[in-house]
Tab-separated table of C-alpha atoms in Angstrom:
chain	number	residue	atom	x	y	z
A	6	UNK	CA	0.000	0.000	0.000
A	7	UNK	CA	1.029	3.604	-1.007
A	8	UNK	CA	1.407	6.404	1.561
A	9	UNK	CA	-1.065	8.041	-1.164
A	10	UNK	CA	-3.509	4.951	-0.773
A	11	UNK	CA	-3.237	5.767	3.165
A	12	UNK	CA	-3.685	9.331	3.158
A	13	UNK	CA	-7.238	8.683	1.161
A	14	UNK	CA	-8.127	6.207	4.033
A	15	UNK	CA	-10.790	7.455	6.628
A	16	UNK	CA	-10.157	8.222	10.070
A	17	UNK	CA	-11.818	4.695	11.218
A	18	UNK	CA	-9.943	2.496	8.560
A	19	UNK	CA	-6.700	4.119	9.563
A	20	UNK	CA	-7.168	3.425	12.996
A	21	UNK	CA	-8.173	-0.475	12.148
A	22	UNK	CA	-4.795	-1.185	9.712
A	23	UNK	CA	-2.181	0.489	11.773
A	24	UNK	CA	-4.141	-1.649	14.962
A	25	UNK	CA	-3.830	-5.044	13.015
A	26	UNK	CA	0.034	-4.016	12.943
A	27	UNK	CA	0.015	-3.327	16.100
A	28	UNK	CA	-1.611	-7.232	17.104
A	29	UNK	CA	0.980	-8.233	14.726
A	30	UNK	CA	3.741	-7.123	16.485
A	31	UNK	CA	2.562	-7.260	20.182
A	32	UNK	CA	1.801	-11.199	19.402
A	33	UNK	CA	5.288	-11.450	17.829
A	34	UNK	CA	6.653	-9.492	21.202
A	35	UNK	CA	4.816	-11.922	23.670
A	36	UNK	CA	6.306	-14.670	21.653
A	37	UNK	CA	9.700	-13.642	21.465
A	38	UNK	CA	10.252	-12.349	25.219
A	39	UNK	CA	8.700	-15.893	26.062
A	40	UNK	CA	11.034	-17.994	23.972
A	41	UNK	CA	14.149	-16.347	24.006
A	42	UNK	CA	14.612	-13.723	26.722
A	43	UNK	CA	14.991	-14.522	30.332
A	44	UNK	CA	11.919	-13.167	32.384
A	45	UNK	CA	9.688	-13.154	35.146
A	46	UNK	CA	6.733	-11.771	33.297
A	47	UNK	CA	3.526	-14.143	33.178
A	48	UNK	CA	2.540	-14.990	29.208
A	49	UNK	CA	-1.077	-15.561	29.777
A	50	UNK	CA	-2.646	-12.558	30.953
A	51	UNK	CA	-0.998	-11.235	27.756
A	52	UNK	CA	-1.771	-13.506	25.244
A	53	UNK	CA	-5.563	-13.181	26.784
A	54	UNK	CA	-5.657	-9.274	26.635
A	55	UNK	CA	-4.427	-9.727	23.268
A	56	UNK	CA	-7.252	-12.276	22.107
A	57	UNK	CA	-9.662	-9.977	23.650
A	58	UNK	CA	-8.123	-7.030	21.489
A	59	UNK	CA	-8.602	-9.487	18.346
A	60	UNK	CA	-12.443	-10.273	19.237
A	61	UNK	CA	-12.384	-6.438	19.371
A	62	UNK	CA	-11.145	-5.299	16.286
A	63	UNK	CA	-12.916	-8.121	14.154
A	64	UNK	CA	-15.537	-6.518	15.565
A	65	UNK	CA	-14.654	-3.125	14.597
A	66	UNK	CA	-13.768	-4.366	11.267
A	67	UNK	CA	-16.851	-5.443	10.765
A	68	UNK	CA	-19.124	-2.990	11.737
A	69	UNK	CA	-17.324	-0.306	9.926
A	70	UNK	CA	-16.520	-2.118	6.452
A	71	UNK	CA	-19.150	-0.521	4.607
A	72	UNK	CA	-20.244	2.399	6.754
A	73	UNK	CA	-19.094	5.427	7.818
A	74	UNK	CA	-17.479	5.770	11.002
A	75	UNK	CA	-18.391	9.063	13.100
A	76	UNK	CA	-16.272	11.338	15.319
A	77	UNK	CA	-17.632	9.689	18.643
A	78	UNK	CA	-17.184	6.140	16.723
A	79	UNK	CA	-13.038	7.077	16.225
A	80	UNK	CA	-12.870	8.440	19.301
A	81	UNK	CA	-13.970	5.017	20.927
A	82	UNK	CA	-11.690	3.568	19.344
A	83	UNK	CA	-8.544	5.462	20.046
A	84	UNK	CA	-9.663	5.495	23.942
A	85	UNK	CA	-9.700	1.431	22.946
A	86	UNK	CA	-6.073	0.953	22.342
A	87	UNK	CA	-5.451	3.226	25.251
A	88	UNK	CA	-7.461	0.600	27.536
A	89	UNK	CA	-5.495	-2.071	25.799
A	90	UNK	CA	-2.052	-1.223	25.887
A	91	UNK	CA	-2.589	0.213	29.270
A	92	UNK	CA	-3.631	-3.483	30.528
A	93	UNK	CA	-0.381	-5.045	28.456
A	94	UNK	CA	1.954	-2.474	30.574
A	95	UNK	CA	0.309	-3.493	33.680
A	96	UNK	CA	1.166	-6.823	33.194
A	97	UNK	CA	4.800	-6.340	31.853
A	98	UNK	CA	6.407	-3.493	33.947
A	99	UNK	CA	3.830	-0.864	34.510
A	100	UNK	CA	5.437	2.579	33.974
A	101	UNK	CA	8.974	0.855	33.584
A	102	UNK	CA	7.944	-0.877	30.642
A	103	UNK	CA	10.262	0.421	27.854
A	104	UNK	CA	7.210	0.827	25.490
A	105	UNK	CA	4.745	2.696	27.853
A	106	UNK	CA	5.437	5.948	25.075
A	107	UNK	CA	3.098	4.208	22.818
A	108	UNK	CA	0.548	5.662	24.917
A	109	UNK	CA	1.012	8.705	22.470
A	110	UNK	CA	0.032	7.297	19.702
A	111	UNK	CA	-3.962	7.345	20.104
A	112	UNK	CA	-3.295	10.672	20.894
A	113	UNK	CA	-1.274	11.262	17.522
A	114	UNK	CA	-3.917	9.625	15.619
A	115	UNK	CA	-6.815	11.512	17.534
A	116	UNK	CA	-4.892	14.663	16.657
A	117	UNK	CA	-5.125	14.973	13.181
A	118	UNK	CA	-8.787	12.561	12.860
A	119	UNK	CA	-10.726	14.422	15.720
A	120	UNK	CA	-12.273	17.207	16.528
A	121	UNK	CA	-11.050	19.399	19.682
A	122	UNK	CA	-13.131	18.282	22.405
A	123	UNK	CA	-12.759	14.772	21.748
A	124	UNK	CA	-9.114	15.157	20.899
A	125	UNK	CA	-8.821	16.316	24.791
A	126	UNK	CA	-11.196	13.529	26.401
A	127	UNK	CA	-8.454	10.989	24.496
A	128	UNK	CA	-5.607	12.692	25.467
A	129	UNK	CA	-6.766	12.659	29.210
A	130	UNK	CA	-7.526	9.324	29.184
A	131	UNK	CA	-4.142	8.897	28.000
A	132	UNK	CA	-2.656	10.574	30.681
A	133	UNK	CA	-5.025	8.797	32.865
A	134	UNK	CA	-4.270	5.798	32.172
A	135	UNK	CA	-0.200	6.470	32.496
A	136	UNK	CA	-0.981	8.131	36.283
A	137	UNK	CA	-2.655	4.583	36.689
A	138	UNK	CA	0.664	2.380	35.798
A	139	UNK	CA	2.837	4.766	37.530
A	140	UNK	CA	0.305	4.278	40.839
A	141	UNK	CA	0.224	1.045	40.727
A	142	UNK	CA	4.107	0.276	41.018
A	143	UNK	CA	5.359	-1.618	43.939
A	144	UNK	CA	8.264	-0.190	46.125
A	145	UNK	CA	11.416	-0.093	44.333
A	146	UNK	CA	13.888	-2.713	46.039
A	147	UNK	CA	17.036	-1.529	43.847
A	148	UNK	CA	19.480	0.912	46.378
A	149	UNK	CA	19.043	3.873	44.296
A	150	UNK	CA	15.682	5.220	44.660
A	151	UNK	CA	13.562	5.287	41.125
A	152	UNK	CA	11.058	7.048	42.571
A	153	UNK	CA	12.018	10.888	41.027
A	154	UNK	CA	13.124	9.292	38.162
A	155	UNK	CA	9.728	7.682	37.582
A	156	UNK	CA	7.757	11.077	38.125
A	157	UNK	CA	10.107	12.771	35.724
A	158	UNK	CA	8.980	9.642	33.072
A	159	UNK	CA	5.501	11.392	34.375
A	160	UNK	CA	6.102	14.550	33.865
A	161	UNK	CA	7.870	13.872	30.414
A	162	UNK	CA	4.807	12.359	29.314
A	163	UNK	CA	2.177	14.866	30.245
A	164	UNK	CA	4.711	17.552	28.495
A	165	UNK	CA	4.635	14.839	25.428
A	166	UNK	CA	0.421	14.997	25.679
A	167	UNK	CA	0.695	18.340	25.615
A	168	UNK	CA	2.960	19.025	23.016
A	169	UNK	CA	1.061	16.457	20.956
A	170	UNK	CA	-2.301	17.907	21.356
A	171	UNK	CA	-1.289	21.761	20.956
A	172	UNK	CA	0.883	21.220	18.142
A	173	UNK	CA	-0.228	18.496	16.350
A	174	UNK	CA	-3.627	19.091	16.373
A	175	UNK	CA	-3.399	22.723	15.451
A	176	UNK	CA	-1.237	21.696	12.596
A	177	UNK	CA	-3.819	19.596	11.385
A	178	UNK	CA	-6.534	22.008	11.696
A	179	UNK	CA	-4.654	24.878	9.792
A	180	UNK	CA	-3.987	21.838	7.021
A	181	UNK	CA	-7.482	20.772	6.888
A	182	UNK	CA	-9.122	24.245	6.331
A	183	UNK	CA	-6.340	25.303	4.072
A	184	UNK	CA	-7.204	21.690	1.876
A	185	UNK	CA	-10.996	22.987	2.521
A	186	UNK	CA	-10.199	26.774	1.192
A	187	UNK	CA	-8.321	25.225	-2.071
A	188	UNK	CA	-11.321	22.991	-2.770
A	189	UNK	CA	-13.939	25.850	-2.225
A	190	UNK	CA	-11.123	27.950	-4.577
A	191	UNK	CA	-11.458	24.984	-7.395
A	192	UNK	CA	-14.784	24.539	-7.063
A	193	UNK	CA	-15.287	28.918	-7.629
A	194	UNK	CA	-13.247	28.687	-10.227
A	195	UNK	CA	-14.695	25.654	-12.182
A	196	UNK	CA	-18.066	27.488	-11.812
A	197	UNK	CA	-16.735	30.623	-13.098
A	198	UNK	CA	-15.253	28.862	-16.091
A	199	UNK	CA	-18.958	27.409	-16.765
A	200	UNK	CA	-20.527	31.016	-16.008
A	201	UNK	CA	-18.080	32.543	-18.908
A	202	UNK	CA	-18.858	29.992	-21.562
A	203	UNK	CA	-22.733	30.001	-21.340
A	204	UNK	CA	-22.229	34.126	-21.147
A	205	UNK	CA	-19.643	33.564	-24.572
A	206	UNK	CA	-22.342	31.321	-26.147
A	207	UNK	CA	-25.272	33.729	-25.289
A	208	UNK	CA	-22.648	36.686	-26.412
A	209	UNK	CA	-22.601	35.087	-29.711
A	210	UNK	CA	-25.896	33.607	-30.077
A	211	UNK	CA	-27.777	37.241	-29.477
A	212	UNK	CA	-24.925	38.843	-31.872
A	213	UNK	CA	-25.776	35.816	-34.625
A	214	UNK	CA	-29.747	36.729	-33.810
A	215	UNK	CA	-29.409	40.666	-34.213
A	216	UNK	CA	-28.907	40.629	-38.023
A	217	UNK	CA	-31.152	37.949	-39.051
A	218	UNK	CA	-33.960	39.421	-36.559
A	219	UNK	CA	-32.974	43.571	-38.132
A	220	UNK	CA	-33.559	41.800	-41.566
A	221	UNK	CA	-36.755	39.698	-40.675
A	222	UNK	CA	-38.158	43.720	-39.399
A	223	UNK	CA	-37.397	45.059	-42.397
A	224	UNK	CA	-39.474	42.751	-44.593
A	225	UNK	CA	-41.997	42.903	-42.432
A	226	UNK	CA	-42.259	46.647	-42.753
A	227	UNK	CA	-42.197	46.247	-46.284
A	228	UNK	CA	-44.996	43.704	-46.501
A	229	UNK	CA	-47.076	45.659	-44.006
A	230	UNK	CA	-46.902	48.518	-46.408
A	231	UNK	CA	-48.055	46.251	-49.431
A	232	UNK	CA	-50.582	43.950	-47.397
A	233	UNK	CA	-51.977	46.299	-44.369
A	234	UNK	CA	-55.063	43.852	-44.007
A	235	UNK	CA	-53.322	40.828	-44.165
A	236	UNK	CA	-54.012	38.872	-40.876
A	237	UNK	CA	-51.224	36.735	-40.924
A	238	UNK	CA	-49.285	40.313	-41.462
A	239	UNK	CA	-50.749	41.646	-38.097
A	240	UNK	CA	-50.036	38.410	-36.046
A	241	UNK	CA	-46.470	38.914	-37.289
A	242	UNK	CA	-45.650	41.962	-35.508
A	243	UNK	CA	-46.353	41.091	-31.950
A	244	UNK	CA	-43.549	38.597	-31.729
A	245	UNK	CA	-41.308	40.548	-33.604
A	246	UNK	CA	-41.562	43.223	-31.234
A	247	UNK	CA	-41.307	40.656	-28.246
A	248	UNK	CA	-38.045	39.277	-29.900
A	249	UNK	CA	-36.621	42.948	-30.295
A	250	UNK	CA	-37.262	43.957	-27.132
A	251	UNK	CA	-35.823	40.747	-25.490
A	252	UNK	CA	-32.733	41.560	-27.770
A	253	UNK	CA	-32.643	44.799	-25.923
A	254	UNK	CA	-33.397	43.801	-22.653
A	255	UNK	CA	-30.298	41.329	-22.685
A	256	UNK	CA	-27.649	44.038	-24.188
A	257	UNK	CA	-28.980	46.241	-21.172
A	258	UNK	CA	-28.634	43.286	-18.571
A	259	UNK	CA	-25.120	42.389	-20.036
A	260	UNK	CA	-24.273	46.160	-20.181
A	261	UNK	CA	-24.826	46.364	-16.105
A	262	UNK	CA	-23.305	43.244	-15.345
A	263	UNK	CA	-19.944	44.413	-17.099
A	264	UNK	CA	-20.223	47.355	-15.357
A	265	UNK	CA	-20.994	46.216	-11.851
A	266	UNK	CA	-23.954	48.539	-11.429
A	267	UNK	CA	-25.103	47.504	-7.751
A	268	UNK	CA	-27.983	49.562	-5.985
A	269	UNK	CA	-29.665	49.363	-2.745
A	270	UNK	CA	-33.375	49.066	-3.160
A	271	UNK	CA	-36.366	47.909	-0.840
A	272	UNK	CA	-36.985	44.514	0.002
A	273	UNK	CA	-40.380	45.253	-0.384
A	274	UNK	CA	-40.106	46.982	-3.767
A	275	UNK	CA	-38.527	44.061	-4.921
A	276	UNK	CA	-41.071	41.365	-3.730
A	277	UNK	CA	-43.831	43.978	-5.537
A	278	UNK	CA	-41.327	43.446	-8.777
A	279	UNK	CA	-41.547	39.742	-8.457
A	280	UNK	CA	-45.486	39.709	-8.192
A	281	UNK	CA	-45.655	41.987	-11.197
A	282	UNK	CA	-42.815	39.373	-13.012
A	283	UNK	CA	-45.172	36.242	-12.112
A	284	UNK	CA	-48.523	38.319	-13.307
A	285	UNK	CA	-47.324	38.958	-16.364
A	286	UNK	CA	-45.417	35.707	-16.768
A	287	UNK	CA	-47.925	33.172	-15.410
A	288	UNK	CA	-51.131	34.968	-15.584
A	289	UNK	CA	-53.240	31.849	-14.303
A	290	UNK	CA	-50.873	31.118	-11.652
A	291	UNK	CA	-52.592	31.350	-7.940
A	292	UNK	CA	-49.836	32.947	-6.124
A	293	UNK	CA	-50.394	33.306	-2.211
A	294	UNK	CA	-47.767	35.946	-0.333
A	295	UNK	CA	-46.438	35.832	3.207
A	296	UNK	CA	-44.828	39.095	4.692
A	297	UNK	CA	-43.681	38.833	8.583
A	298	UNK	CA	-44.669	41.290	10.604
A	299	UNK	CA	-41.909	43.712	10.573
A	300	UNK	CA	-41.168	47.181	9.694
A	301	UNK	CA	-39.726	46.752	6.188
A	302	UNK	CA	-39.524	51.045	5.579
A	303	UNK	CA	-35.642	51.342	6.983
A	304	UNK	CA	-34.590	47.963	5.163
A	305	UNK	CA	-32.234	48.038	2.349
A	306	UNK	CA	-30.551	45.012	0.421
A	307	UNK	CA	-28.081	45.170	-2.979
A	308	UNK	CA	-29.793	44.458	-6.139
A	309	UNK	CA	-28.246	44.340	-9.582
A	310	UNK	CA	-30.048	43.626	-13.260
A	311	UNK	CA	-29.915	40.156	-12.254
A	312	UNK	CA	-31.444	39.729	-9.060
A	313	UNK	CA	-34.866	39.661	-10.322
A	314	UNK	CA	-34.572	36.736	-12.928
A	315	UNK	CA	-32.636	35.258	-10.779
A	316	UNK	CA	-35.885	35.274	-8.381
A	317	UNK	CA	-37.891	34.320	-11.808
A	318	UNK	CA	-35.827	31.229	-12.324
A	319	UNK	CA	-36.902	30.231	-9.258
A	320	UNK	CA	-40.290	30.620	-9.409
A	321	UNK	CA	-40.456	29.292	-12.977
A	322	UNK	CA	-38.917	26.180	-11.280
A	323	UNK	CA	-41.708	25.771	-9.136
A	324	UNK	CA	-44.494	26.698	-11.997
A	325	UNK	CA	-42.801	23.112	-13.599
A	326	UNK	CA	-42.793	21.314	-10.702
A	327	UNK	CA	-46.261	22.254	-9.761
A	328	UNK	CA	-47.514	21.226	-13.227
A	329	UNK	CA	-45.818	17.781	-13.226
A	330	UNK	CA	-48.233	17.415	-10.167
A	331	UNK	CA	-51.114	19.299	-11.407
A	332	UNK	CA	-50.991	21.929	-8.396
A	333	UNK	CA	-51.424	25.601	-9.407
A	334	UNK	CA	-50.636	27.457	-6.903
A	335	UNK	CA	-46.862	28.734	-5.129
A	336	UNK	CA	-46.284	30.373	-2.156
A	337	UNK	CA	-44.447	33.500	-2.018
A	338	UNK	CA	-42.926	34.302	1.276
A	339	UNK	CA	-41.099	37.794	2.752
A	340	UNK	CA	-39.141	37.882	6.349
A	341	UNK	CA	-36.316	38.826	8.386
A	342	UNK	CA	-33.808	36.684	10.110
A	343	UNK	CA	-30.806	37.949	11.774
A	344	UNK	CA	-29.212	40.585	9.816
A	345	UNK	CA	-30.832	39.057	6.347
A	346	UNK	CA	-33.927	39.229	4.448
A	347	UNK	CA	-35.157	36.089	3.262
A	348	UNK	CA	-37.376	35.449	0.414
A	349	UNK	CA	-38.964	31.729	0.147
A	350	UNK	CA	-40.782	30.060	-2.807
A	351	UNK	CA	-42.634	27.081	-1.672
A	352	UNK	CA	-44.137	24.700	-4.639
A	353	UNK	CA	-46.429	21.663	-4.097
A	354	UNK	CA	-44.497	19.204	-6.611
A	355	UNK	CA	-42.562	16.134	-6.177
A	356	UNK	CA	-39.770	17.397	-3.990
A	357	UNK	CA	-35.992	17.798	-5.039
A	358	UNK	CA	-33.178	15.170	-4.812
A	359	UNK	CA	-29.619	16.106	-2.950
A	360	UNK	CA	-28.143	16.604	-6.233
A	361	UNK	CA	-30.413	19.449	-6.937
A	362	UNK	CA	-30.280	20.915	-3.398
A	363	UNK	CA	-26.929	22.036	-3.925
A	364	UNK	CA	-27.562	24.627	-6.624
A	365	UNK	CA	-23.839	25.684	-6.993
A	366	UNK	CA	-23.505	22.818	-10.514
A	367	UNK	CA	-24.525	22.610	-13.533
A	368	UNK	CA	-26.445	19.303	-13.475
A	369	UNK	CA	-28.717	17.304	-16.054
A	370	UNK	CA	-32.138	18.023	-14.809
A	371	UNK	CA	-35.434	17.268	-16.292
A	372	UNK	CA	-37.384	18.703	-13.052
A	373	UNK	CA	-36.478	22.083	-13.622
A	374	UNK	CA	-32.898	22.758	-11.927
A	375	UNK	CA	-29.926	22.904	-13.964
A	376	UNK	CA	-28.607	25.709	-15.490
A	377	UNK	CA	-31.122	27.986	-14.693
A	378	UNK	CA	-30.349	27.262	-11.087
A	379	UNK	CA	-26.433	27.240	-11.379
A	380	UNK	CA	-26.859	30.877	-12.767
A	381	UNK	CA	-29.406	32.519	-10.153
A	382	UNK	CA	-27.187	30.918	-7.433
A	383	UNK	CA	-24.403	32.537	-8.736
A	384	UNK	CA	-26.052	36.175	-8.736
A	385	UNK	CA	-27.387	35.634	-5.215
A	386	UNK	CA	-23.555	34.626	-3.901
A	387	UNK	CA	-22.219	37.855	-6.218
A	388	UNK	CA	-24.721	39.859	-4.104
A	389	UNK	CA	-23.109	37.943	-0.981
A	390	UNK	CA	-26.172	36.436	-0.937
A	391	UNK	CA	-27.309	32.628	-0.400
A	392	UNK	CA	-29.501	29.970	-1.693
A	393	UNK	CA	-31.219	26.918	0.174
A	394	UNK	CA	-32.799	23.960	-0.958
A	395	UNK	CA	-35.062	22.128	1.239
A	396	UNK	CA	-37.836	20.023	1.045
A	397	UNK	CA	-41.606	20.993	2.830
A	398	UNK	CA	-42.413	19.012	5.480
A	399	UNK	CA	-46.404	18.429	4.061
A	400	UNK	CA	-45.658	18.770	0.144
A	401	UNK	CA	-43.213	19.949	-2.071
A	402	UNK	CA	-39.881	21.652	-2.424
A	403	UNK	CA	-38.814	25.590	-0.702
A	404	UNK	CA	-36.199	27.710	-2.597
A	405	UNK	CA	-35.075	30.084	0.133
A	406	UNK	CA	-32.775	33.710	-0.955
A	407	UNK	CA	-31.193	35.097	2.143
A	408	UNK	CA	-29.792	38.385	1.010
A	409	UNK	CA	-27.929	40.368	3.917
A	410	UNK	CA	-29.001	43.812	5.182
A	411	UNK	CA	-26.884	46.697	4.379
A	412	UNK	CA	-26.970	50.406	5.225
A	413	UNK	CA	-29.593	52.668	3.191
């Protein structure tokens, strides 16, 4: 096995391999000091503390094959070998055994798998269990007195447990969230790589539209003047003009994007704006509003050209999901929660999946999230913003926008 193939381990498996080493060699030990070294240690009580270990990590092994492990799970374990290597020095020197250090290595392992708290309740129990041997020990018969020399072992421990926990464990920490901070970094930048090729295709896609659409508004100018009457003539000009001013609308959305135009505006102007948007856009739709009880007049939040189809997206998400589940009706919710104001969309549909939940990916959907999703979160988090995915605890899915407060 490669020190890459260990590194990918989990906490759990880690603590299982280097503990069938450690049988390995403390079977090998037991055998050796019995067959070849003169002693007046008893063989049994080890070799039974060992078979007890063995029933104990089959066990283990078992129960954590196929799952995951969690932090109180490790920590069991690594308060384990303490219990069992602590019972092997009792019965093989007690705090003069040579390998009583070994104590340190739950503690090692604890420092770089587990959390703070439960990094400390193993590294007292470590310490613990040491104070234990060193208790234990009958008087010393030799005519120099061990006794000092014995605390100082002490003493050189506890200054080993502390050294282990600090250092270690801080170490591991700062590597962890720096590891954490690159992935967030890749995972920003891989979304901003997506965000700039579907703005270069819709770049190029409105500039390949623009001619074709000026040319299809010229001939129809020149067959209105020929054919005033004509009805298909007439039921031309309505989408033509809905085409044009889309056209527009995006060149003025791309023009304040580019040029970071960011206002403060009224939460409650823009929940009037997304009414309005879902009138006009779903004019059979039975939208029912929530606002909290709160005084909304001294509220301010950023908004951009993209805040409000952002919103839209959302909503048009839960139009679909209604209709796969013949429901006509969303809920359209307004409040305040500590220092942000949060606007919900509740739909009565099928639910979402984890896949969906996360928003921040561009993911094959055929339920409605996807790209429109991946772009609104995306304007919400430029807007230091954030969306949530949850499902309803009756029916259906909540998209919730928590945009922070700022100063009017």
């Amino acid at each position: 096995m490669s020190l890459i193939d260990f590194k990918m381990m989990g906490a759990i498996e880690r603590i299982l391999l280097l503990r069938s080493v450690a049988i390995v060699i403390q079977l090998c030990a037991v055998i050796g000091v019995y067959l070849f070294i003169p002693h007046d240690i008893s063989v049994l009580p080890l070799l039974l503390i060992i078979a007890f270990e063995i029933v104990f990590h089959l066990l283990s092994w078992q129960r954590y094959r196929h799952r995951q492990a969690s932090t109180i799970a490790v920590a069991i374990q690594a308060i384990a070998d303490i219990v069992f290597l602590t019972l092997l020095m009792a019965y093989s020197g007690g705090a003069t055994n040579a390998f009583v250090s070994l104590l340190l290595m739950p503690i090692v392992i604890g420092a770089v798998s587990l959390p703070t708290r439960m990094l400390a309740v193993v590294s007292l129990g470590a310490v613990l269990a040491y104070s234990a041997l060193l208790m234990s020990l009958p008087t010393h018969q030799h005519h120099m007195d061990m006794t000092n020399h014995f605390i100082g072992m002490w003493v050189n421990f506890l200054l080993s447990v502390i050294v282990v926990t600090l250092v270690v464990g801080t170490m591991s920490k700062m590597i962890t969230n720096r590891e954490r901070a690159i992935a967030r970094q890749r995972e920003d930048q891989l979304k901003s790589e997506q965000l700039v090729s579907l703005g270069v295709a819709s770049a190029q896609v409105t500039h390949q539209l623009a001619t074709p659409l000026a040319n299809l508004q010229l001939l129809f100018e020149e067959i209105s003047e020929e054919f005033p009457d004509d009805e298909a003539v007439k039921a031309m000009a309505s989408p033509l003009a809905t085409c044009r001013n889309e056209l527009n609308h995006f060149r003025e959305l791309a023009t304040a994007i580019r040029e970071n135009q960011i206002s403060a505006i009224s939460p409650l102007t823009l929940f009037s704006n997304i009414k309005t948007a879902s009138n006009l856009q779903y004019p059979e739709l039975e939208l029912v509003t929530h606002i909290s009880e709160h005084d909304f007049a001294n509220i301010r939040i950023n908004s951009d050209a993209m805040l409000l189809p952002a919103i839209c997206n959302l909503l048009q998400n839960a139009v679909k999901a209604n209709q796969q589940a013949g429901i006509n009706q969303v809920e359209l919710g307004l409040g305040v929660e500590a220092g942000h104001v949060i606007i919900s969309i509740r739909d009565f549909g099928g639910g979402i999946d984890a896949t969906a939940a996360h928003g921040a990916a561009l993911v094959e959907s055929d339920k409605g999230f996807g790209m429109a999703l991946m772009l609104s979160n995306s304007t919400f988090e430029r807007l230091d913003g954030e969306l949530s995915l949850s499902n309803h605890a009756d029916l259906g899915a909540v998209a919730s926008v928590k945009l922070p407060m700022v100063n009017s």
